[in-house]
Amino acid sequence: MTLPVRSGSTRTGWQLAHWAVANSSVLHIERVSYAGREWAAGSADDPWHSTATKASGGVRIVTERQVGRK
């Protein structure tokens, strides 16, 4: 899912991104990306790394797929 962030609201975008990371265990979040940076669960050595593409104006959150869920 992508949470929209208004243009010029970089602080809000980072607040949403960090909230998602802080709650990733409970919410089963695998990846969070924003502003050309991405966090992936289990990547303690390099928690936020650069991505090849810039985010499209929002915080992208990817959750794990659970077997049996639709």
C-alpha angles and dihedrals in degrees: 000000000000122000109208118237120195117242110268093023096108092142091055090048092053091046090055092045093050091045089055091050092048090052097037096111095053094041095042092237115173101180140013123189133183137156096000094311129103135197120201127193112254095022099118094150094060108012097175116030134173119265129210092240134047120240115259098242097296149069110267116210123189119193128197118265112242121210111248096019122115 
